[in-house]
mmCIF file of N, CA and C in Angstrom:
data_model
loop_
_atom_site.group_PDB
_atom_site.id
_atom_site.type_symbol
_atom_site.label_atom_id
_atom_site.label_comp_id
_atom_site.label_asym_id
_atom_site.label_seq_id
_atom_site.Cartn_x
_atom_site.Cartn_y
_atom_site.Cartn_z
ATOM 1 N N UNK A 9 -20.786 -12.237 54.560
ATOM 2 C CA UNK A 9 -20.219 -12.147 53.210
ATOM 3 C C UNK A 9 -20.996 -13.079 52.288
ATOM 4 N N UNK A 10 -21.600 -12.297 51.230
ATOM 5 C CA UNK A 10 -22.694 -13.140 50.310
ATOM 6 C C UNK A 10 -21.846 -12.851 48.640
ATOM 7 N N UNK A 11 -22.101 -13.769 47.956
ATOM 8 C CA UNK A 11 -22.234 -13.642 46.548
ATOM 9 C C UNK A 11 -23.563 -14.123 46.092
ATOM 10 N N UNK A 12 -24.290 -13.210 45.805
ATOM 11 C CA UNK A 12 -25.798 -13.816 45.406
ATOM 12 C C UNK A 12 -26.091 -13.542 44.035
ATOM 13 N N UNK A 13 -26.064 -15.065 43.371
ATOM 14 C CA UNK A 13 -26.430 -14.792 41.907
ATOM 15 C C UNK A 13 -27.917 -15.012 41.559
ATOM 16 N N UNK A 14 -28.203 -14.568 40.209
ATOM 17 C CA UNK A 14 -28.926 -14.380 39.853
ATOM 18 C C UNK A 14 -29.136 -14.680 37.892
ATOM 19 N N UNK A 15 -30.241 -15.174 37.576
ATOM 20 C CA UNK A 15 -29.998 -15.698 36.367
ATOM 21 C C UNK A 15 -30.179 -16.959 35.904
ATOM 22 N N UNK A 16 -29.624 -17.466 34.705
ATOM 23 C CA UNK A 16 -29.248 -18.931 34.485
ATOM 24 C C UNK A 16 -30.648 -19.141 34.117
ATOM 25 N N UNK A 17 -30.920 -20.621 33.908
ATOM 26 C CA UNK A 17 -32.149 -21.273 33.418
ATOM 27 C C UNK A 17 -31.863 -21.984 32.542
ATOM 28 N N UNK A 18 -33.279 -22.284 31.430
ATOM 29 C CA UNK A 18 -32.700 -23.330 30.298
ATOM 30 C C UNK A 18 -33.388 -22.794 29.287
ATOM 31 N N UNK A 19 -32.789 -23.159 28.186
ATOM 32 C CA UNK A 19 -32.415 -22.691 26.815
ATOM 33 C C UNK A 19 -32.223 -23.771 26.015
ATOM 34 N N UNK A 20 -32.683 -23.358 24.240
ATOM 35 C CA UNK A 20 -31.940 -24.294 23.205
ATOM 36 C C UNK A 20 -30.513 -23.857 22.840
ATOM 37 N N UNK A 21 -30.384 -24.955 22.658
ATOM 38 C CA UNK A 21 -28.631 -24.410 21.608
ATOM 39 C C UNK A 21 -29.017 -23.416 20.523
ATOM 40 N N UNK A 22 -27.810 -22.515 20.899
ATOM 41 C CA UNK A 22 -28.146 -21.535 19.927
ATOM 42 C C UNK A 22 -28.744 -20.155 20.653
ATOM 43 N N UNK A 23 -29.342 -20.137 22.104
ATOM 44 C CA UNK A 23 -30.198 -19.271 22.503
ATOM 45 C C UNK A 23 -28.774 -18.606 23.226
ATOM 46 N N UNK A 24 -29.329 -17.364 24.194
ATOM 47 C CA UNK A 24 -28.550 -16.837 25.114
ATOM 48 C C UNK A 24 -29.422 -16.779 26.552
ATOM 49 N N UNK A 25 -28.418 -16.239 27.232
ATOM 50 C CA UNK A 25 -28.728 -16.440 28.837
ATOM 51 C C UNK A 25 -27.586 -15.243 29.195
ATOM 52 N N UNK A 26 -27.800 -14.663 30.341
ATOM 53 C CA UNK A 26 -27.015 -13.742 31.444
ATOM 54 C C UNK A 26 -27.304 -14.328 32.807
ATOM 55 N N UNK A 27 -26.389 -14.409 33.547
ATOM 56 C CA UNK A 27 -26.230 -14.592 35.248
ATOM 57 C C UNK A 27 -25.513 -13.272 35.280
ATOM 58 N N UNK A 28 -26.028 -13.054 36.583
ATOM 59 C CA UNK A 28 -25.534 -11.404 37.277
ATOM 60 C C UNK A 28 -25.056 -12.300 38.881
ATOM 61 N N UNK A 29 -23.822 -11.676 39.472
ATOM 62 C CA UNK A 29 -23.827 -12.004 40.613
ATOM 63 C C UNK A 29 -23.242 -10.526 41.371
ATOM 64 N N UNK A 30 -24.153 -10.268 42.803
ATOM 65 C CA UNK A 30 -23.674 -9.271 43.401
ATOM 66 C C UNK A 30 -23.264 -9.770 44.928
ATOM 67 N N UNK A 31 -21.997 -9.088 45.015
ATOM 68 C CA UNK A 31 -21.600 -9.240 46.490
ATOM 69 C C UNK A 31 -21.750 -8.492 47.599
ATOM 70 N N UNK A 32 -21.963 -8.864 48.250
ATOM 71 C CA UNK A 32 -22.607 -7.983 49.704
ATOM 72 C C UNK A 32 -21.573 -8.831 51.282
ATOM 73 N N UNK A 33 -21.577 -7.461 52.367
ATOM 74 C CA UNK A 33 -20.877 -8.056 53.719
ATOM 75 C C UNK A 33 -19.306 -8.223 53.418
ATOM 76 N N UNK A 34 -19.029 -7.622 51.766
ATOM 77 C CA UNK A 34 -17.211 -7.771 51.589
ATOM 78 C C UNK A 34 -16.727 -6.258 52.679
ATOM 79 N N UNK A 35 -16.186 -6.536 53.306
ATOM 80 C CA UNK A 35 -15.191 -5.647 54.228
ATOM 81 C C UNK A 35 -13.876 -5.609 53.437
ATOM 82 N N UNK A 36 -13.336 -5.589 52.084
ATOM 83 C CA UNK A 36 -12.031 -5.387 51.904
ATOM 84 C C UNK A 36 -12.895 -5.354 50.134
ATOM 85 N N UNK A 37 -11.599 -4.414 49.590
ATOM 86 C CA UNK A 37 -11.691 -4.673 48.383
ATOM 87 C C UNK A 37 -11.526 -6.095 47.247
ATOM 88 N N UNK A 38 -12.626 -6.372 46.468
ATOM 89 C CA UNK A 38 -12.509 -7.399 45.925
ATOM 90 C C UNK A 38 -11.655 -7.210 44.860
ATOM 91 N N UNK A 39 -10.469 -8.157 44.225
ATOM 92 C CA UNK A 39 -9.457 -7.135 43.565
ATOM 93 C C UNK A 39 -10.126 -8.317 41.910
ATOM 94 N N UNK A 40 -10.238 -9.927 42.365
ATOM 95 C CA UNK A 40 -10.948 -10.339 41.260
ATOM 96 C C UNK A 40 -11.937 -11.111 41.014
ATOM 97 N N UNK A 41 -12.889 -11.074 39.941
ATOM 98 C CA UNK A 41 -13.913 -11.828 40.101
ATOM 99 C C UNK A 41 -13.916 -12.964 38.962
ATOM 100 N N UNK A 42 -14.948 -14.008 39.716
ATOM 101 C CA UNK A 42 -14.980 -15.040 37.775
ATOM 102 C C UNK A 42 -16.497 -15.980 38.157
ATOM 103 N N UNK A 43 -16.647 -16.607 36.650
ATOM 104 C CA UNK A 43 -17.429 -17.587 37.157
ATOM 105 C C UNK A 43 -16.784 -18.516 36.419
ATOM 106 N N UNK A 44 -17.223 -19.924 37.704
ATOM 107 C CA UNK A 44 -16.538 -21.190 37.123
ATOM 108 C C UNK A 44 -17.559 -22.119 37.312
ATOM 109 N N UNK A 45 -17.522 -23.190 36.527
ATOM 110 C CA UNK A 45 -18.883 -23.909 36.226
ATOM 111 C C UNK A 45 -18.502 -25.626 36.559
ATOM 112 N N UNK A 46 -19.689 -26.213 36.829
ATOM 113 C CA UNK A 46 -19.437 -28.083 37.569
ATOM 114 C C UNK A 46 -20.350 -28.824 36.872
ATOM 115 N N UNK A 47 -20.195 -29.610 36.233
ATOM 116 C CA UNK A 47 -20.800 -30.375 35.010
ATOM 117 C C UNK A 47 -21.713 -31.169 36.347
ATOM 118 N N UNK A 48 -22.719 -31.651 35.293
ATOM 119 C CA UNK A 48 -24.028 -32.269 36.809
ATOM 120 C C UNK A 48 -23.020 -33.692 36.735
ATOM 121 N N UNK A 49 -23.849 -34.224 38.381
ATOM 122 C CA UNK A 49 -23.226 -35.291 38.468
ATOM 123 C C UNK A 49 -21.662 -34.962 39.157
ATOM 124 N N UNK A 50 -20.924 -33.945 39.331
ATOM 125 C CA UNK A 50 -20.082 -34.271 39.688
ATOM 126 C C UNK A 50 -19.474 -32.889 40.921
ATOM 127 N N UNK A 51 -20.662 -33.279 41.398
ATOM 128 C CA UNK A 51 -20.467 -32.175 43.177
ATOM 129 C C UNK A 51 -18.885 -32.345 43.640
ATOM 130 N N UNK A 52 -18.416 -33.168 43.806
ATOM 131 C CA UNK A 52 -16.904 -33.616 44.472
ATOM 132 C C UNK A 52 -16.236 -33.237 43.586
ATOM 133 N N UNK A 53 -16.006 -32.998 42.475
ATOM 134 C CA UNK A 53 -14.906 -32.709 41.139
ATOM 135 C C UNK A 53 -14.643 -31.338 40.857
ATOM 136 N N UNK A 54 -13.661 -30.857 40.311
ATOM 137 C CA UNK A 54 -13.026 -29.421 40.229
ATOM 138 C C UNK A 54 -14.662 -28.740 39.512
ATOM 139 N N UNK A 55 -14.013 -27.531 40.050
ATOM 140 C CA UNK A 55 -14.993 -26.374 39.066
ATOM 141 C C UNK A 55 -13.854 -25.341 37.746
ATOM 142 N N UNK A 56 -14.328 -25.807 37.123
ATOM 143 C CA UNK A 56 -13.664 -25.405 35.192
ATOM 144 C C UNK A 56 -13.964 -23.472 35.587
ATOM 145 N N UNK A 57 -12.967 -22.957 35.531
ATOM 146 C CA UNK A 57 -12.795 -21.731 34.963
ATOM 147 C C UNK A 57 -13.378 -21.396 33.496
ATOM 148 N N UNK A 58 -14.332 -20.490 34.026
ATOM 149 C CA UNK A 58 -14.646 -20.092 32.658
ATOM 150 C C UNK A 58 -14.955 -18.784 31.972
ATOM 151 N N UNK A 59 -14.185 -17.962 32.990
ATOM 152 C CA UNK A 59 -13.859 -16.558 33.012
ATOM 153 C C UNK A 59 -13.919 -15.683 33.938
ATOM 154 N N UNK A 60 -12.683 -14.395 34.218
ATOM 155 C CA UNK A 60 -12.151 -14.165 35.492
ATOM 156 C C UNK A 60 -11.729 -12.761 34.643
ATOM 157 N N UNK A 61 -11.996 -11.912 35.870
ATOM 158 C CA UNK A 61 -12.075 -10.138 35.475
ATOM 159 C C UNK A 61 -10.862 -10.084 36.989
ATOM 160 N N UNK A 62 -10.275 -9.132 36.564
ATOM 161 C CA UNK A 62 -9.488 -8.000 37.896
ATOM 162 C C UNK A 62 -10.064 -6.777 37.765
ATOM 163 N N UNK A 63 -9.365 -6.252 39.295
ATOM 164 C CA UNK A 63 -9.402 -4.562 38.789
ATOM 165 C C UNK A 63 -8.332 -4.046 38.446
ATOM 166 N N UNK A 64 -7.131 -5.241 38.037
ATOM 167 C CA UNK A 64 -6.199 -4.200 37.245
ATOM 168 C C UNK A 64 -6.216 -3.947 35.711
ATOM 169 N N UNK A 65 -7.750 -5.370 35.297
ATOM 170 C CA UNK A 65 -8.165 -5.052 33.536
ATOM 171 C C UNK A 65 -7.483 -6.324 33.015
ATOM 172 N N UNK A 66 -7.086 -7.100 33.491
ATOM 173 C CA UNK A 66 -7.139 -8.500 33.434
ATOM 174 C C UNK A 66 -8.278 -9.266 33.234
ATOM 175 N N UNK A 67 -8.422 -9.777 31.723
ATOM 176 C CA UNK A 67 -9.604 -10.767 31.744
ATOM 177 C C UNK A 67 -9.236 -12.183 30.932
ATOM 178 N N UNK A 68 -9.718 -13.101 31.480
ATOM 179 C CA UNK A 68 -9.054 -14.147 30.724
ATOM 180 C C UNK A 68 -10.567 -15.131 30.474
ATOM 181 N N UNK A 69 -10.579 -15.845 29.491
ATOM 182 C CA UNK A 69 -11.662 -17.160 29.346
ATOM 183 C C UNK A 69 -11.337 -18.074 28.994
ATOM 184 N N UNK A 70 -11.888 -19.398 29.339
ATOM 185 C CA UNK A 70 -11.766 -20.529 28.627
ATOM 186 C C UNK A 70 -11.719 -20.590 27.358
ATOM 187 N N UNK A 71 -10.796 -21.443 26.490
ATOM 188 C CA UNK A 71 -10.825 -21.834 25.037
ATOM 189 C C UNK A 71 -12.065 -21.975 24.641
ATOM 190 N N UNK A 72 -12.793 -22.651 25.467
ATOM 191 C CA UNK A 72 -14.139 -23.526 24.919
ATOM 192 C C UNK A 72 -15.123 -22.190 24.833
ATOM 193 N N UNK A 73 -15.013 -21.128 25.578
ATOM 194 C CA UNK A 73 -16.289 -19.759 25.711
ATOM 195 C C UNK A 73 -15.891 -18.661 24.649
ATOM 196 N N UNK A 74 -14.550 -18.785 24.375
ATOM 197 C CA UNK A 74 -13.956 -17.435 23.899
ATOM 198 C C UNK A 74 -14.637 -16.995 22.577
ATOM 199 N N UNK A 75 -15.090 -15.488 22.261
ATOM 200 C CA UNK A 75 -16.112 -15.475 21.138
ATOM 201 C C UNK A 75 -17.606 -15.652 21.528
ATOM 202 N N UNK A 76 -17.953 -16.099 22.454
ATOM 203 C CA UNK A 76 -19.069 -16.439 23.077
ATOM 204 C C UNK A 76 -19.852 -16.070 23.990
ATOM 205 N N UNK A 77 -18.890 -15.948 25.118
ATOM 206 C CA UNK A 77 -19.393 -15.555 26.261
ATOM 207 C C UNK A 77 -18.791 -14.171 26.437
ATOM 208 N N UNK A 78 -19.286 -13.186 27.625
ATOM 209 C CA UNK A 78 -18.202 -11.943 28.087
ATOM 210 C C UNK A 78 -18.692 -11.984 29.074
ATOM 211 N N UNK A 79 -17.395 -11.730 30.365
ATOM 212 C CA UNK A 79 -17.610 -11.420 31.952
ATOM 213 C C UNK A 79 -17.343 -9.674 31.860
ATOM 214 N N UNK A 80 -18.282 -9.263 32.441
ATOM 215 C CA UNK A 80 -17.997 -7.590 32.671
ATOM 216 C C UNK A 80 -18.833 -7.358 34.144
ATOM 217 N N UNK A 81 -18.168 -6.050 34.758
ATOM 218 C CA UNK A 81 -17.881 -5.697 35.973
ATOM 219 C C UNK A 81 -18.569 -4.208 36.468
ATOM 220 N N UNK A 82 -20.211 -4.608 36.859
ATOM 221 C CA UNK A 82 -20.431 -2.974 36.392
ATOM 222 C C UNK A 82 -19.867 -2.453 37.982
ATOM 223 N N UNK A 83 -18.970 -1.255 38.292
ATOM 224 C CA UNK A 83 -18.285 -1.070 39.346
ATOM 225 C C UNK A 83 -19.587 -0.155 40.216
ATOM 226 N N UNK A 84 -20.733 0.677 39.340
ATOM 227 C CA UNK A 84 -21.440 1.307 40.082
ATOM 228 C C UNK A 84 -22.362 0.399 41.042
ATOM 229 N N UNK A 85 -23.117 -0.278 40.364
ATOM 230 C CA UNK A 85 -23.522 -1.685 41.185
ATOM 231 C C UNK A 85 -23.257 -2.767 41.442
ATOM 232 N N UNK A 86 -21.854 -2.577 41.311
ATOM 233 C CA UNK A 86 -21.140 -3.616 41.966
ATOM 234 C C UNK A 86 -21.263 -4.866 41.884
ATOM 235 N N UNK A 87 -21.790 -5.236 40.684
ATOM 236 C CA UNK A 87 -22.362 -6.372 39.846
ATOM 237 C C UNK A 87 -21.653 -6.805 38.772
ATOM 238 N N UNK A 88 -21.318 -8.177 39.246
ATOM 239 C CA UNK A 88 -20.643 -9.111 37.778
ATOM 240 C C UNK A 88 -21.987 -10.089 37.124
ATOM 241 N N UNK A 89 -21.236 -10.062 36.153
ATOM 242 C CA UNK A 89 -22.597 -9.995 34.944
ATOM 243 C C UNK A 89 -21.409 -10.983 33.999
ATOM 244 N N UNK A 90 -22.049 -11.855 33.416
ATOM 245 C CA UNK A 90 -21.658 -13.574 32.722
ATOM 246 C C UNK A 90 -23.042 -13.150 31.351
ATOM 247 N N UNK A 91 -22.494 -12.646 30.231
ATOM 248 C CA UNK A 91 -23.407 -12.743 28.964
ATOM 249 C C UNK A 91 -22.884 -13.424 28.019
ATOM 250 N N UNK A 92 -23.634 -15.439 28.146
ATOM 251 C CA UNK A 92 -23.678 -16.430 27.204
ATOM 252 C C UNK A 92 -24.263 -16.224 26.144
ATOM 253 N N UNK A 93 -23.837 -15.957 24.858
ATOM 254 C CA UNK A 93 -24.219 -16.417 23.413
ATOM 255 C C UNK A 93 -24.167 -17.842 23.018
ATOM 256 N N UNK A 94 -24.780 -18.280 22.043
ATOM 257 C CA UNK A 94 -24.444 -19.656 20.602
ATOM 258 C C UNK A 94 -24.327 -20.738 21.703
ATOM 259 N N UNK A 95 -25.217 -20.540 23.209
ATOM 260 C CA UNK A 95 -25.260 -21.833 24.047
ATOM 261 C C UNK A 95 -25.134 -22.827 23.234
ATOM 262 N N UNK A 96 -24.353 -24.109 23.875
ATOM 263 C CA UNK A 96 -23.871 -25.617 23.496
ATOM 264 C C UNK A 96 -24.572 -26.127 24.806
ATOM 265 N N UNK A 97 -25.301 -27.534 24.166
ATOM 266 C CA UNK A 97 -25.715 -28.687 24.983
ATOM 267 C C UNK A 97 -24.208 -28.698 26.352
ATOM 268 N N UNK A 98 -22.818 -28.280 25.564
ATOM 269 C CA UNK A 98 -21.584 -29.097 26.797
ATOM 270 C C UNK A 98 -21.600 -28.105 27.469
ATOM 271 N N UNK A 99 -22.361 -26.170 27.299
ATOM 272 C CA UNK A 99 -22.510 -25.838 28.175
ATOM 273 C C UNK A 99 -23.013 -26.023 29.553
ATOM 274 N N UNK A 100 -24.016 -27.083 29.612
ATOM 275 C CA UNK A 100 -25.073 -27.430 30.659
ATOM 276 C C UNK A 100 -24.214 -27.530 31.797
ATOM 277 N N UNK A 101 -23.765 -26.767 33.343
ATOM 278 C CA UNK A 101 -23.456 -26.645 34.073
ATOM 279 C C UNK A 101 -24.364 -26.099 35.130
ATOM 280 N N UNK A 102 -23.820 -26.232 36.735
ATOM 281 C CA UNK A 102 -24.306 -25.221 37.433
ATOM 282 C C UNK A 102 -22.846 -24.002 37.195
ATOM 283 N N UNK A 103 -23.146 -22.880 37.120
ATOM 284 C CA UNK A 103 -22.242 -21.791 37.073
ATOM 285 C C UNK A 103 -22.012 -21.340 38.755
ATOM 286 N N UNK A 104 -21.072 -20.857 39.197
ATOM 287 C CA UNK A 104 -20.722 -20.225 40.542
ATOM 288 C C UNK A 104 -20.044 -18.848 40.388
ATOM 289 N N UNK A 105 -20.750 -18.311 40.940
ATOM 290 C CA UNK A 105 -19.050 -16.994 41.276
ATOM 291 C C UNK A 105 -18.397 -16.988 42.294
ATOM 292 N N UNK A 106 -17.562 -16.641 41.902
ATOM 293 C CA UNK A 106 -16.631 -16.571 42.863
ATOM 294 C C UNK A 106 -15.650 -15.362 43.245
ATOM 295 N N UNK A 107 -15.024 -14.972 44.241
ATOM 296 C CA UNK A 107 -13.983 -13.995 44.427
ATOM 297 C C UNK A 107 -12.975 -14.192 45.330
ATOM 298 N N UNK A 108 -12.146 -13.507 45.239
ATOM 299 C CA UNK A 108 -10.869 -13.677 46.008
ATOM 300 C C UNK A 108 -10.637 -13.390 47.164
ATOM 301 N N UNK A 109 -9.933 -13.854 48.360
ATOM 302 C CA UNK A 109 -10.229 -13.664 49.362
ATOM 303 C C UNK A 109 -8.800 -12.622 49.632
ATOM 304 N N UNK A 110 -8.938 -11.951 50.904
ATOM 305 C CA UNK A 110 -7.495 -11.068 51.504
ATOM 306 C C UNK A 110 -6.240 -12.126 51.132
ATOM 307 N N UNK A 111 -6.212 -13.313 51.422
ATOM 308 C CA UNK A 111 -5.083 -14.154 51.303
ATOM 309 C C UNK A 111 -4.670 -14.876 50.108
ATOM 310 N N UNK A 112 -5.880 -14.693 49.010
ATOM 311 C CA UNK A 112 -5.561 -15.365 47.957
ATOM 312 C C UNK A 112 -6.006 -15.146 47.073
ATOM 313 N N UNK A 113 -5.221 -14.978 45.602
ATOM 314 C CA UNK A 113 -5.712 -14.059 44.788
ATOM 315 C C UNK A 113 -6.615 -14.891 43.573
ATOM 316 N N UNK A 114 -8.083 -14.936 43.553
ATOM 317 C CA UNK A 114 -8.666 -15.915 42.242
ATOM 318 C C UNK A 114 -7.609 -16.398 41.332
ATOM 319 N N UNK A 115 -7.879 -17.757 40.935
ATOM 320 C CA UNK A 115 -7.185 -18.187 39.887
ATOM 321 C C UNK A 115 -7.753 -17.893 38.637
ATOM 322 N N UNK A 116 -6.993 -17.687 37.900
ATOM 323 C CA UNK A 116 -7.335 -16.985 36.517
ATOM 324 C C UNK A 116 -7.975 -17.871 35.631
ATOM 325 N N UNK A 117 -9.382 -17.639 34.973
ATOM 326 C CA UNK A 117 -9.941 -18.870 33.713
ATOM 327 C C UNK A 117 -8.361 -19.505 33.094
ATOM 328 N N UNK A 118 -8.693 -20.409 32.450
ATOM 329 C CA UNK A 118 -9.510 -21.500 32.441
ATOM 330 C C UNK A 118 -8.798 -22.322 33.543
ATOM 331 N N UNK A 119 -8.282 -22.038 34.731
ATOM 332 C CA UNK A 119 -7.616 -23.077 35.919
ATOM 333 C C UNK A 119 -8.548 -23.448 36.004
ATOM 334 N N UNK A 120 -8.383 -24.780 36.686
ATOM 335 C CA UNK A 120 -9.908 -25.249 37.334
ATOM 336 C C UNK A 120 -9.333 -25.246 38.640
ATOM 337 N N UNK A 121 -10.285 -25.153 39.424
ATOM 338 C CA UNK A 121 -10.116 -25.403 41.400
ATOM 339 C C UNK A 121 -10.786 -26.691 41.743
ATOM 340 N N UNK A 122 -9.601 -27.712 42.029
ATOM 341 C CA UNK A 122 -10.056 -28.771 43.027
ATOM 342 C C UNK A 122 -11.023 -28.659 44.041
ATOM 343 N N UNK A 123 -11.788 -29.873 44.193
ATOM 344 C CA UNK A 123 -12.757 -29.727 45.575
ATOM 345 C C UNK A 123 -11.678 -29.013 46.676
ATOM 346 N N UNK A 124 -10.896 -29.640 46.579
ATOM 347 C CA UNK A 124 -10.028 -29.857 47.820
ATOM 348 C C UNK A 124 -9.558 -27.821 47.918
ATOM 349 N N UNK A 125 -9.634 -26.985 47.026
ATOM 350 C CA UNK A 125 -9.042 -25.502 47.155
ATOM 351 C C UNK A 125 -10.259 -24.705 47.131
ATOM 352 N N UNK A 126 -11.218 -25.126 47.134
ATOM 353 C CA UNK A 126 -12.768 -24.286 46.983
ATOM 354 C C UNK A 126 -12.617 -23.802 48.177
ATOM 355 N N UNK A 127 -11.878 -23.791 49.089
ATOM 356 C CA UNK A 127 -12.186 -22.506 50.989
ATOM 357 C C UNK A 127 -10.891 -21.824 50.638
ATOM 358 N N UNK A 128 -9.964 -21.824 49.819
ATOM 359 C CA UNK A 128 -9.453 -20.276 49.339
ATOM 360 C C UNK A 128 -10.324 -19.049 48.929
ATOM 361 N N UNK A 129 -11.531 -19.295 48.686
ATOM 362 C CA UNK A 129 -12.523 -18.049 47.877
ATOM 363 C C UNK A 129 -13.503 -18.164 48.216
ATOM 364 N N UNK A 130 -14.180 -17.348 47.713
ATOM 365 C CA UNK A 130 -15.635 -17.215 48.388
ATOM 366 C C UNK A 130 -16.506 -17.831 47.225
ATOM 367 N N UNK A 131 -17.545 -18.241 47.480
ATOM 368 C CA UNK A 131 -18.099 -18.923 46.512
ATOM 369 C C UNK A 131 -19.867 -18.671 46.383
ATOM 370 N N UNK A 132 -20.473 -18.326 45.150
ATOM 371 C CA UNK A 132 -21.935 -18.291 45.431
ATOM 372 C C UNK A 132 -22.683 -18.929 45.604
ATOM 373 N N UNK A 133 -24.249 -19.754 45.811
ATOM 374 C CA UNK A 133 -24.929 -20.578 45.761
ATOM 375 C C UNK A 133 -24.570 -21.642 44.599
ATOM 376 N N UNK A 134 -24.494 -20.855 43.278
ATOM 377 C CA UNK A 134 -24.242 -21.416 41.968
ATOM 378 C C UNK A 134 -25.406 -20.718 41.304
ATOM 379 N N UNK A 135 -25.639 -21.494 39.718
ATOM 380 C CA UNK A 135 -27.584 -20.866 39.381
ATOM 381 C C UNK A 135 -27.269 -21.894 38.369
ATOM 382 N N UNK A 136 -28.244 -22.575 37.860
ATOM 383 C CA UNK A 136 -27.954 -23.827 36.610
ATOM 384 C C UNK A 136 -28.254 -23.087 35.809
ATOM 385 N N UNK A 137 -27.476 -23.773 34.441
ATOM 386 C CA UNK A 137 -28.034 -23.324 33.188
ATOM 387 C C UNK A 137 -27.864 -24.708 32.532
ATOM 388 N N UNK A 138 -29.210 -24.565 31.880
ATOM 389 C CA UNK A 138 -29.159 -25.773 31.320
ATOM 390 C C UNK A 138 -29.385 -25.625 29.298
ATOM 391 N N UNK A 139 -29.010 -26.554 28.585
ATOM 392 C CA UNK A 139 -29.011 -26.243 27.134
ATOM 393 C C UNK A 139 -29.029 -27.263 26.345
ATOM 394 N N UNK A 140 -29.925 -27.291 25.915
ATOM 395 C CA UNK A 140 -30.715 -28.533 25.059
ATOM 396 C C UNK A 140 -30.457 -28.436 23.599
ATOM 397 N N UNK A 141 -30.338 -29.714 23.026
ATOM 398 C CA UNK A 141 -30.340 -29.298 21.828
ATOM 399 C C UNK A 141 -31.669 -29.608 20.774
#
């Protein structure tokens, strides 16, 4: 079971960026997806919700993205796709995706997930994005 993203990099404020993440080895339907992001410096500390799709059409984002960013779900390739506009320097994160496992259903943006709840879900490598001003 993989989430392999793809994307991210660095940018000025003001520029845009897309991360795509596709999942592969899921044996069950994935019912939701999101990406949530970890400010550098702080590997041990929650990861910030910063937007989360279902398949029942549930989408939610952070205060701080809304207007900005959009998570969309292409179902033919099975690819979630994160398209950042009007990047901010406080964007600078590594981004992750993530999905829900048989036992537990993603927490919805903007929750954040404690170190300590990150093996409820599945989680991707991450991909940085970084944003300069």
């Amino acid at each position: 079971v993989q989430l392999v993203e793809s994307g991210g990099g660095s940018v000025q404020a003001g520029g845009s960026l897309r991360v795509s993440c596709e999942p592969s080895g899921f044996t069950y339907k994935i019912n939701c997806m999101g990406w949530f992001r970890q400010a550098p410096g702080k590997e041990r500390e929650e990861r910030e919700g910063v937007a989360t799709i279902c398949s029942d059409g549930i989408i939610t984002y952070a205060d701080s993205v809304k207007g900005r960013f959009t998570i969309s779900k292409d179902n033919v390739k099975n690819t979630l796709y994160l398209q950042m506009n009007t990047l901010k320097p406080e964007d600078t994160a590594m981004y992750y995706c993530a999905a829900d496992t048989p036992r537990y259903r993603l927490v919805a943006a903007p929750a954040v997930v404690p170190a300590s709840d990150r093996g409820l879900y599945f989680w991707g490598q991450g991909t940085q994005v970084t944003v300069s001003s």
